[in-house]
PDB file of C-alpha atoms and ligand atoms in Angstrom:
ATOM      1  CA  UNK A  27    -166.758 -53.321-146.531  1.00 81.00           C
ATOM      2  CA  UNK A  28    -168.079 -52.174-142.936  1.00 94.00           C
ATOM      3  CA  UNK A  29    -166.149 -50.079-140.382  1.00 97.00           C
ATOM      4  CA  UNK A  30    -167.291 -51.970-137.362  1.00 97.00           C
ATOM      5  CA  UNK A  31    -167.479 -50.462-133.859  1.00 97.00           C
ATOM      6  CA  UNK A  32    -163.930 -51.150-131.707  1.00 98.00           C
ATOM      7  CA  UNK A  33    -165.557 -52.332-128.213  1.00 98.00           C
ATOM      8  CA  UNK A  34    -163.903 -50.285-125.358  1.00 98.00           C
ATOM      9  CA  UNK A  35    -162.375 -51.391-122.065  1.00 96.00           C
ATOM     10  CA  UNK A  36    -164.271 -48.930-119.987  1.00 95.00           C
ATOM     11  CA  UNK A  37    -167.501 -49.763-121.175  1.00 96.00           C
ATOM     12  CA  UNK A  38    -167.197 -53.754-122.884  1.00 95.00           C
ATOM     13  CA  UNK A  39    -164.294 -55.205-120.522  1.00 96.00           C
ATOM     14  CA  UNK A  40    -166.889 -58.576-119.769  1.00 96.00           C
ATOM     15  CA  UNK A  41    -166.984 -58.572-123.855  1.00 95.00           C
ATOM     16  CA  UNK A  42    -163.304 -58.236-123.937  1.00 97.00           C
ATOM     17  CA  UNK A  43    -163.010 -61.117-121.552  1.00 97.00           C
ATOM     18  CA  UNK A  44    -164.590 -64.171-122.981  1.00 98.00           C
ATOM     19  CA  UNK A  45    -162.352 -66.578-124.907  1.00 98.00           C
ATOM     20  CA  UNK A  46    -163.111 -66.754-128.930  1.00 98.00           C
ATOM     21  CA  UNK A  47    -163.994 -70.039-130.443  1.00 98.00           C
ATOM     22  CA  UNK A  48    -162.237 -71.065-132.923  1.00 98.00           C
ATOM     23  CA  UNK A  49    -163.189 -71.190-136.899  1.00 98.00           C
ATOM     24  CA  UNK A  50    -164.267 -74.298-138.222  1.00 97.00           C
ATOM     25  CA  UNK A  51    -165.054 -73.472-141.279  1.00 97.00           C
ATOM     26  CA  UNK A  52    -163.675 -70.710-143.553  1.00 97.00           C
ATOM     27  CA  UNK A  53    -166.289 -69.111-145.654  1.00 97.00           C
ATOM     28  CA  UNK A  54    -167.575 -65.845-147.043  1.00 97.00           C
ATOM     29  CA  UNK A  55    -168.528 -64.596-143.718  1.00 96.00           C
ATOM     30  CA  UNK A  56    -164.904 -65.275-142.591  1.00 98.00           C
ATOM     31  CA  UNK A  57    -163.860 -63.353-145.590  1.00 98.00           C
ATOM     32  CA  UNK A  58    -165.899 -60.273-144.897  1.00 98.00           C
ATOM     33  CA  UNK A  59    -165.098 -60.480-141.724  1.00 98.00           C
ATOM     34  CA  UNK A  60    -161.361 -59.748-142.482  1.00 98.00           C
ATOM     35  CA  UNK A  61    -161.831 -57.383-145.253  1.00 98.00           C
ATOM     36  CA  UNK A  62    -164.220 -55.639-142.127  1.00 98.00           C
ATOM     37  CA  UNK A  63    -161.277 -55.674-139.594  1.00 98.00           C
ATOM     38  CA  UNK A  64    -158.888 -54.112-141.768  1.00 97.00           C
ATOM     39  CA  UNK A  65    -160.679 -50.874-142.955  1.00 97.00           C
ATOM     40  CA  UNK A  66    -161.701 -50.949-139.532  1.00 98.00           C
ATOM     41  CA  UNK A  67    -157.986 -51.242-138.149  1.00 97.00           C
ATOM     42  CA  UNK A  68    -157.492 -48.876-141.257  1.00 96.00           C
ATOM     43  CA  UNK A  69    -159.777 -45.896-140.005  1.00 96.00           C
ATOM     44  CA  UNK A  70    -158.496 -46.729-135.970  1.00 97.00           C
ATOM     45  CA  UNK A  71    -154.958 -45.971-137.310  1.00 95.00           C
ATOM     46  CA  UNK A  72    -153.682 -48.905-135.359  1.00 95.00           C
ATOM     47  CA  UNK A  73    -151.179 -52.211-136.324  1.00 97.00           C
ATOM     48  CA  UNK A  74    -153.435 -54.730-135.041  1.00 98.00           C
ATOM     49  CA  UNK A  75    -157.138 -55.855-134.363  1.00 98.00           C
ATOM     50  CA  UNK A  76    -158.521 -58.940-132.706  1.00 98.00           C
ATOM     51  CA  UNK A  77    -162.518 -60.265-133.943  1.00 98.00           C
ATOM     52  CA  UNK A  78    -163.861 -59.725-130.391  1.00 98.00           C
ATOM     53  CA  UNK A  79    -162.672 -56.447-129.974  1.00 98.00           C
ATOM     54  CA  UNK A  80    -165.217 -55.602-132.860  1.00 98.00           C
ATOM     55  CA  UNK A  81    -167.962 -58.484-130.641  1.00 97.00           C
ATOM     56  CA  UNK A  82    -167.134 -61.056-133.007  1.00 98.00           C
ATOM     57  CA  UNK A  83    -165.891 -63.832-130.582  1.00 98.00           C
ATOM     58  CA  UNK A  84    -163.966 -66.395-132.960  1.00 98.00           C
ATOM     59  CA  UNK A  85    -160.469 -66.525-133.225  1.00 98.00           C
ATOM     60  CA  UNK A  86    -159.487 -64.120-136.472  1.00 98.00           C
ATOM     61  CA  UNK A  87    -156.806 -61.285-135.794  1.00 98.00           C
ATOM     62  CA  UNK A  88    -154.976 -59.208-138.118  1.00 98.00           C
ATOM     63  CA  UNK A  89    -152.111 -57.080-138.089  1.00 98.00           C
ATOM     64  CA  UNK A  90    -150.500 -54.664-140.823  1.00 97.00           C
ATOM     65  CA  UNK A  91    -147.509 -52.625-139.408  1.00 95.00           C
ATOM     66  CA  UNK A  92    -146.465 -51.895-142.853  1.00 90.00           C
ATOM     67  CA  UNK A  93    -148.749 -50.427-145.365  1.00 88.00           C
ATOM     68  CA  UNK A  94    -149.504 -53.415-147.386  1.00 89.00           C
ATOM     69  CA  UNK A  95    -148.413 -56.073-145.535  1.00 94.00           C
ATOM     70  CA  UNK A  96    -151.073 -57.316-144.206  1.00 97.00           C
ATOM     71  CA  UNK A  97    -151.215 -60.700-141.437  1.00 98.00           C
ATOM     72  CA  UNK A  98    -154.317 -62.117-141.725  1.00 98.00           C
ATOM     73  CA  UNK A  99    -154.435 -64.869-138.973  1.00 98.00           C
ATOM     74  CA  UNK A 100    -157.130 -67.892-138.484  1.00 98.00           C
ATOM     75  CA  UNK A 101    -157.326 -70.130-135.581  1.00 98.00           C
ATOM     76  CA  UNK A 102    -153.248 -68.555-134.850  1.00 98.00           C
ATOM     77  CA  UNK A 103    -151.101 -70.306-132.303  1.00 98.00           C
ATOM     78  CA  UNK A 104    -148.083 -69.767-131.110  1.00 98.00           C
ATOM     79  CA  UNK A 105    -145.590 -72.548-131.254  1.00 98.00           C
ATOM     80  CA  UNK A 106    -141.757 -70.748-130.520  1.00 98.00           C
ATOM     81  CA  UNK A 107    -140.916 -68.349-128.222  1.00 98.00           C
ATOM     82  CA  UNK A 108    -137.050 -66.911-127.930  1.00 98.00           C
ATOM     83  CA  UNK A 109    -135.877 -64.300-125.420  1.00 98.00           C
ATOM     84  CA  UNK A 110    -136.920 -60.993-123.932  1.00 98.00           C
ATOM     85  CA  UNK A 111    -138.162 -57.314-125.060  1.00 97.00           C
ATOM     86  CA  UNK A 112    -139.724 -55.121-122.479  1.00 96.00           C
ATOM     87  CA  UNK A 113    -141.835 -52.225-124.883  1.00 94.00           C
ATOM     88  CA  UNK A 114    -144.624 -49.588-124.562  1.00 95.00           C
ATOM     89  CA  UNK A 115    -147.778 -51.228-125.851  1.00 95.00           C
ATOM     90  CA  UNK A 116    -151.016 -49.650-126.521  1.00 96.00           C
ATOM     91  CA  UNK A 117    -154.504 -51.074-127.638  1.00 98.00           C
ATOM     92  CA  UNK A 118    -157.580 -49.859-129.496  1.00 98.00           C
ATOM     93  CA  UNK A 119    -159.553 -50.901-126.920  1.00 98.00           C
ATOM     94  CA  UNK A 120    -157.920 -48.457-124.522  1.00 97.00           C
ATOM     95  CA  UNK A 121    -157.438 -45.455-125.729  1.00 95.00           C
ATOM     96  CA  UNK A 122    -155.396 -43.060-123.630  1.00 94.00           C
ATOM     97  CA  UNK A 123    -153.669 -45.841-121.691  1.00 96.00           C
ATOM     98  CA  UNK A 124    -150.450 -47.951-122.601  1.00 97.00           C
ATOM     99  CA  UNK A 125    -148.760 -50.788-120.934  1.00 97.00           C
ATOM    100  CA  UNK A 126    -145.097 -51.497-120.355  1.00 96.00           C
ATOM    101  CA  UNK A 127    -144.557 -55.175-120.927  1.00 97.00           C
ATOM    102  CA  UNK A 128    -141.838 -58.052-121.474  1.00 97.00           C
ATOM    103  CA  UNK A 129    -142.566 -59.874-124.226  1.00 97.00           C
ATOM    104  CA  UNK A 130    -140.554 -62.130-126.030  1.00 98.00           C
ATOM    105  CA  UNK A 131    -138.156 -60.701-128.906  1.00 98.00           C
ATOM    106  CA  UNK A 132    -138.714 -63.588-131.665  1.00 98.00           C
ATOM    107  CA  UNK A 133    -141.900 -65.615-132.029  1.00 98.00           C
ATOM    108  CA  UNK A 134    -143.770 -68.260-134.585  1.00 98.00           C
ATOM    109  CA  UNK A 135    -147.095 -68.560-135.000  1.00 98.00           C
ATOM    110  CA  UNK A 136    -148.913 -70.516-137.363  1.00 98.00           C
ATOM    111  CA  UNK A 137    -152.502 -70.204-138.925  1.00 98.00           C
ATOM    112  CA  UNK A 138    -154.775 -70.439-141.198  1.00 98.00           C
ATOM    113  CA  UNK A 139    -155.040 -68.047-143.951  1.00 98.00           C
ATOM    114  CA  UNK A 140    -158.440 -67.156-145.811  1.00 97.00           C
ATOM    115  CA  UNK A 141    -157.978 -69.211-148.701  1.00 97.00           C
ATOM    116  CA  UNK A 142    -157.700 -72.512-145.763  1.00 97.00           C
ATOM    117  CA  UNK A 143    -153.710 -72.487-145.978  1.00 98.00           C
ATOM    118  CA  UNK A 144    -151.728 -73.205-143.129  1.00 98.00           C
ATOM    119  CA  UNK A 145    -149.189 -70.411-142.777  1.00 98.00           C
ATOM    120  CA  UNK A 146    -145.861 -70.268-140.491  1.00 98.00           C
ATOM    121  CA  UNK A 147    -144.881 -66.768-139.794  1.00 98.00           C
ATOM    122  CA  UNK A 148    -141.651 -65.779-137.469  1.00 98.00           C
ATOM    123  CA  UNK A 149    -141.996 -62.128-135.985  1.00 97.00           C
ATOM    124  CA  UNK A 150    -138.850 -59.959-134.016  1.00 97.00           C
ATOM    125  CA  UNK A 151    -139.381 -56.907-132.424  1.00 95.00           C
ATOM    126  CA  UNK A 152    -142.652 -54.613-132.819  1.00 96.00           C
ATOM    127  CA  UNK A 153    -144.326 -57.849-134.880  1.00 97.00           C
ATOM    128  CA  UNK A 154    -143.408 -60.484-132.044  1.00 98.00           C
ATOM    129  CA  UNK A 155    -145.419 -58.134-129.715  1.00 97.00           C
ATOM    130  CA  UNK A 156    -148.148 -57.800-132.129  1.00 98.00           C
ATOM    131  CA  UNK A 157    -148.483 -61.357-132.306  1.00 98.00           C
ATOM    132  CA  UNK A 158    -148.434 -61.800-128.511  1.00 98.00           C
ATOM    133  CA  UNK A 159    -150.890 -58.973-127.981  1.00 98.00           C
ATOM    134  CA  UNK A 160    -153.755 -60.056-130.932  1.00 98.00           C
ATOM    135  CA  UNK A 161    -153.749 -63.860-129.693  1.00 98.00           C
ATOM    136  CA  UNK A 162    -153.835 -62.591-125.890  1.00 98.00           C
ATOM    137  CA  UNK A 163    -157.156 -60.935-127.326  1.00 98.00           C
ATOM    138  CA  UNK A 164    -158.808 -64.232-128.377  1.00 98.00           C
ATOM    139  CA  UNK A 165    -158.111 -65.342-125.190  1.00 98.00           C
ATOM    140  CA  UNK A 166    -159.472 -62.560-123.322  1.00 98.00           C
ATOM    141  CA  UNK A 167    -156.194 -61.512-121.734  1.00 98.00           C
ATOM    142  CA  UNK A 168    -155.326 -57.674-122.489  1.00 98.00           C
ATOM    143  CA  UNK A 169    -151.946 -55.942-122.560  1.00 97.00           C
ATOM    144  CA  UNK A 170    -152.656 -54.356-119.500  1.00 97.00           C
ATOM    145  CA  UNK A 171    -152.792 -57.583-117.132  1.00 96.00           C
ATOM    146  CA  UNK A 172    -148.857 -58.673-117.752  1.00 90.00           C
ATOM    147  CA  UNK A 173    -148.221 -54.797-117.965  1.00 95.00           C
ATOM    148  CA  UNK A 174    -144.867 -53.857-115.373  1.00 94.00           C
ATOM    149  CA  UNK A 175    -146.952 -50.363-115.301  1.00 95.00           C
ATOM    150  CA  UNK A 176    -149.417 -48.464-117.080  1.00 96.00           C
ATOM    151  CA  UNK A 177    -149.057 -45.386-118.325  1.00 95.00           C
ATOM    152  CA  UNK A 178    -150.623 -42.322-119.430  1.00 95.00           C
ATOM    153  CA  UNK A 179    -150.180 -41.347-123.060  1.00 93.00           C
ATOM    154  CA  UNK A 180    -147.802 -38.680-121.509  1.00 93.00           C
ATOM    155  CA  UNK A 181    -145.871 -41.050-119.458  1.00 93.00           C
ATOM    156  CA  UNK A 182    -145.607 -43.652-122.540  1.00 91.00           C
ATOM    157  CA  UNK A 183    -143.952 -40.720-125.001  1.00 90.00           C
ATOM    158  CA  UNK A 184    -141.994 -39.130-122.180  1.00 90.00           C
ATOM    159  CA  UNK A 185    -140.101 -42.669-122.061  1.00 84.00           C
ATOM    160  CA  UNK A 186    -139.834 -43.384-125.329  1.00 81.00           C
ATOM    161  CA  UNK A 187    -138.129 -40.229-125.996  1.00 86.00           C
ATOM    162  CA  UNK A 188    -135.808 -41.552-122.838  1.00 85.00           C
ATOM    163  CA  UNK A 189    -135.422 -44.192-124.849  1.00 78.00           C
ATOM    164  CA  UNK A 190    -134.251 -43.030-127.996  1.00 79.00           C
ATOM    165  CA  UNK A 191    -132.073 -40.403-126.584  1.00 80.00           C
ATOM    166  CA  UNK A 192    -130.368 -43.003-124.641  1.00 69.00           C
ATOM    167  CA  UNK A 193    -129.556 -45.068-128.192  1.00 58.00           C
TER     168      UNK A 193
HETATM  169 CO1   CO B 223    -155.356 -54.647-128.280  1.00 70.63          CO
END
């Protein structure tokens, strides 16, 4: 296993971009390609990683927002969408910077796991964004574009304290 290089908005935005192809066929490659992202996403400390953020344009994405529980997604689409959530969002591609955005609260996706299963996942809350955000990424389309504002890391934990002291 590799830790790969996470491209950055400041300096690889026309990287970040391009649309990803999708996989046609599921191999080895594929395979290290995953077991890549994660120790990559591993060593970023992040909950999600798209293949062209590390310059691999094809459409791969993980997320693990528990330790262990790890989304490995091929070729994933989204196929229900139910309701609201308006969240702070950040990315590994911009450090620093976070984006408020509405997303939706629930969502399905399905994909294609490593072994060539088709999977059905359904996602609420902090997942249904990380869905939405690491499929945006294969598309080109970063948090920041359908973001109400953008914040500075200060801004983002000033609200989110707001936030929980208003619970
Ligand atoms: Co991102």
């Amino acid at each position: 296993m590799a830790i790969l290089n996470i491209l950055k908005e400041d300096k690889n935005i026309s990287a970040l971009r391009k649309k990803s192809r999708p996989i046609e066929i599921i191999d080895k490659r594929t395979a290290t390609l995953l077991d890549d992202m994660r120790e990559t996403l591993k060593e970023a400390g992040g909950i999600g990683l798209a293949a062209p953020q590390v310059g691999v344009l094809r459409r791969a994405a993980i997320i693990e927002i528990e330790e262990g529980e790890l989304i490995e997604m091929i070729n994933p689409e989204i196929v229900y969408r139910e309701g609201e959530q308006q969240e702070i969002e950040g990315c590994l591609s911009s450090p620093g910077k976070f984006a408020e955005t509405v997303r939706p609260a629930k969502i399905r996706v399905t994909y294609t796991n490593r072994n060539g299963e088709k999977k059905e996942k359904e996602g609420i809350e902090l997942l249904a964004r990380a869905f939405c955000h690491e499929i945006d990424h294969l598309d080109g389309i970063l948090c920041f574009d359908k973001a109400k504002r953008i914040l500075t890391k200060e801004e983002a934990d000033e609200l989110k304290k707001e936030d929980q002291e208003g619970k």
